[in-house]
PDB file of C-alpha atoms in Angstrom:
ATOM      1  CA  MET A   1      56.506 -57.458  66.984  1.00 44.00           C
ATOM      2  CA  SER A   2      58.080 -57.068  63.564  1.00 42.00           C
ATOM      3  CA  ALA A   3      57.698 -58.524  60.109  1.00 43.00           C
ATOM      4  CA  GLN A   4      60.379 -60.905  60.762  1.00 42.00           C
ATOM      5  CA  SER A   5      58.467 -62.416  63.617  1.00 54.00           C
ATOM      6  CA  THR A   6      54.762 -62.657  63.167  1.00 61.00           C
ATOM      7  CA  ASP A   7      54.446 -65.429  65.552  1.00 61.00           C
ATOM      8  CA  SER A   8      54.554 -62.931  68.477  1.00 64.00           C
ATOM      9  CA  TYR A   9      50.905 -62.061  67.619  1.00 61.00           C
ATOM     10  CA  LEU A  10      49.951 -64.115  70.531  1.00 62.00           C
ATOM     11  CA  ALA A  11      51.058 -61.359  72.693  1.00 71.00           C
ATOM     12  CA  LEU A  12      48.494 -58.973  71.420  1.00 83.00           C
ATOM     13  CA  GLN A  13      46.369 -57.840  74.318  1.00 82.00           C
ATOM     14  CA  THR A  14      45.921 -53.942  74.140  1.00 88.00           C
ATOM     15  CA  GLU A  15      45.166 -51.407  71.713  1.00 88.00           C
ATOM     16  CA  ALA A  16      48.855 -50.290  71.877  1.00 91.00           C
ATOM     17  CA  ASP A  17      49.848 -53.709  70.772  1.00 90.00           C
ATOM     18  CA  LEU A  18      47.626 -53.141  67.564  1.00 91.00           C
ATOM     19  CA  GLN A  19      49.265 -49.762  67.083  1.00 93.00           C
ATOM     20  CA  GLN A  20      52.493 -51.582  67.228  1.00 91.00           C
ATOM     21  CA  LEU A  21      51.634 -53.855  64.367  1.00 92.00           C
ATOM     22  CA  ILE A  22      51.226 -50.548  62.244  1.00 94.00           C
ATOM     23  CA  ASP A  23      54.451 -49.057  63.610  1.00 94.00           C
ATOM     24  CA  ASP A  24      56.456 -52.074  62.912  1.00 92.00           C
ATOM     25  CA  ARG A  25      54.841 -52.498  59.561  1.00 93.00           C
ATOM     26  CA  VAL A  26      53.893 -56.118  60.376  1.00 92.00           C
ATOM     27  CA  VAL A  27      53.061 -58.234  57.271  1.00 92.00           C
ATOM     28  CA  GLU A  28      50.128 -60.577  57.063  1.00 92.00           C
ATOM     29  CA  SER A  29      51.191 -64.148  56.962  1.00 89.00           C
ATOM     30  CA  GLU A  30      49.967 -67.821  57.149  1.00 87.00           C
ATOM     31  CA  VAL A  31      49.169 -67.132  60.977  1.00 88.00           C
ATOM     32  CA  LEU A  32      48.080 -63.376  60.866  1.00 90.00           C
ATOM     33  CA  ASP A  33      45.154 -61.774  58.751  1.00 92.00           C
ATOM     34  CA  PHE A  34      43.800 -58.384  58.882  1.00 94.00           C
ATOM     35  CA  LYS A  35      40.321 -57.350  58.003  1.00 92.00           C
ATOM     36  CA  GLY A  36      39.657 -53.734  57.866  1.00 90.00           C
ATOM     37  CA  ALA A  37      35.908 -53.990  58.475  1.00 84.00           C
ATOM     38  CA  LEU A  38      33.351 -56.377  60.016  1.00 83.00           C
ATOM     39  CA  TYR A  39      32.182 -58.960  57.502  1.00 78.00           C
ATOM     40  CA  PRO A  40      29.161 -57.753  55.330  1.00 74.00           C
ATOM     41  CA  GLU A  41      25.824 -59.197  56.050  1.00 70.00           C
ATOM     42  CA  LYS A  42      25.712 -60.858  52.652  1.00 67.00           C
ATOM     43  CA  SER A  43      28.254 -61.121  49.856  1.00 64.00           C
ATOM     44  CA  GLY A  44      26.891 -62.931  46.935  1.00 67.00           C
ATOM     45  CA  PRO A  45      25.663 -66.182  47.734  1.00 69.00           C
ATOM     46  CA  TRP A  46      27.561 -66.128  51.054  1.00 67.00           C
ATOM     47  CA  THR A  47      26.555 -64.811  54.237  1.00 69.00           C
ATOM     48  CA  SER A  48      28.938 -63.210  56.756  1.00 68.00           C
ATOM     49  CA  GLY A  49      29.264 -66.255  58.634  1.00 73.00           C
ATOM     50  CA  HIS A  50      30.370 -68.223  55.667  1.00 80.00           C
ATOM     51  CA  GLU A  51      33.067 -65.792  54.701  1.00 82.00           C
ATOM     52  CA  PHE A  52      34.163 -65.757  58.407  1.00 85.00           C
ATOM     53  CA  ALA A  53      34.093 -69.459  58.678  1.00 87.00           C
ATOM     54  CA  ARG A  54      36.300 -69.708  55.387  1.00 88.00           C
ATOM     55  CA  ASP A  55      38.853 -67.373  56.939  1.00 89.00           C
ATOM     56  CA  VAL A  56      38.920 -69.277  60.355  1.00 89.00           C
ATOM     57  CA  ALA A  57      39.209 -72.592  58.569  1.00 92.00           C
ATOM     58  CA  ALA A  58      42.211 -71.283  56.375  1.00 90.00           C
ATOM     59  CA  LEU A  59      44.080 -70.356  59.732  1.00 89.00           C
ATOM     60  CA  ALA A  60      42.908 -73.741  61.499  1.00 90.00           C
ATOM     61  CA  ASN A  61      44.069 -75.890  58.524  1.00 90.00           C
ATOM     62  CA  ASN A  62      47.678 -74.402  58.641  1.00 84.00           C
ATOM     63  CA  ARG A  63      48.882 -74.035  62.258  1.00 83.00           C
ATOM     64  CA  GLY A  64      46.387 -71.485  63.719  1.00 85.00           C
ATOM     65  CA  GLY A  65      46.515 -67.930  63.745  1.00 86.00           C
ATOM     66  CA  LEU A  66      45.003 -64.651  64.596  1.00 89.00           C
ATOM     67  CA  LEU A  67      42.285 -62.890  62.580  1.00 90.00           C
ATOM     68  CA  ILE A  68      42.348 -59.123  63.561  1.00 91.00           C
ATOM     69  CA  LEU A  69      38.985 -57.347  62.556  1.00 89.00           C
ATOM     70  CA  GLY A  70      39.457 -53.574  62.423  1.00 90.00           C
ATOM     71  CA  MET A  71      42.961 -53.415  60.876  1.00 94.00           C
ATOM     72  CA  GLU A  72      43.302 -52.383  57.198  1.00 95.00           C
ATOM     73  CA  ASP A  73      46.298 -53.340  55.274  1.00 95.00           C
ATOM     74  CA  LEU A  74      48.047 -51.935  52.393  1.00 95.00           C
ATOM     75  CA  LYS A  75      49.481 -54.762  50.302  1.00 95.00           C
ATOM     76  CA  GLY A  76      49.442 -56.977  53.226  1.00 94.00           C
ATOM     77  CA  VAL A  77      51.180 -54.579  55.760  1.00 96.00           C
ATOM     78  CA  ALA A  78      49.327 -53.388  58.560  1.00 95.00           C
ATOM     79  CA  SER A  79      48.332 -49.709  57.708  1.00 96.00           C
ATOM     80  CA  ARG A  80      45.504 -48.416  59.828  1.00 95.00           C
ATOM     81  CA  ARG A  81      43.177 -49.224  62.568  1.00 94.00           C
ATOM     82  CA  THR A  82      39.636 -49.140  61.738  1.00 91.00           C
ATOM     83  CA  PRO A  83      37.482 -49.820  64.793  1.00 84.00           C
ATOM     84  CA  ILE A  84      34.383 -51.763  64.408  1.00 80.00           C
ATOM     85  CA  THR A  85      31.435 -49.395  65.042  1.00 79.00           C
ATOM     86  CA  GLY A  86      27.592 -49.537  64.479  1.00 77.00           C
ATOM     87  CA  GLN A  87      26.721 -52.427  66.474  1.00 74.00           C
ATOM     88  CA  SER A  88      27.450 -54.161  69.797  1.00 77.00           C
ATOM     89  CA  SER A  89      30.361 -56.673  69.968  1.00 74.00           C
ATOM     90  CA  GLU A  90      27.657 -59.169  71.033  1.00 83.00           C
ATOM     91  CA  THR A  91      25.405 -58.486  68.038  1.00 79.00           C
ATOM     92  CA  ALA A  92      28.477 -58.840  65.776  1.00 74.00           C
ATOM     93  CA  GLU A  93      29.372 -62.025  67.323  1.00 75.00           C
ATOM     94  CA  GLN A  94      26.003 -63.585  67.130  1.00 78.00           C
ATOM     95  CA  ARG A  95      25.894 -62.785  63.290  1.00 72.00           C
ATOM     96  CA  LEU A  96      29.089 -64.494  62.665  1.00 71.00           C
ATOM     97  CA  ARG A  97      27.928 -67.659  64.462  1.00 72.00           C
TER      98      ARG A  97
END
């Protein structure tokens, strides 16, 4: 996976694949979006579900894509994995629904 071919994002399946994004300095694109942290409970008038829905809709309105939570970017380039901690994946998923 490289910055030249962000479509290869579909192959992401393991933690090693996530590390490869950093190693290859993969750039965010219309089909790939990095979020360093889980959406906050509330951000101004928006809930975490609203923010999440907005990002998913942006990908869906294009040609689909992958939203990676737990990956920080530096000027759009994958830079550091930041695993989501503090709550179970089920709790986080429920909050985003």
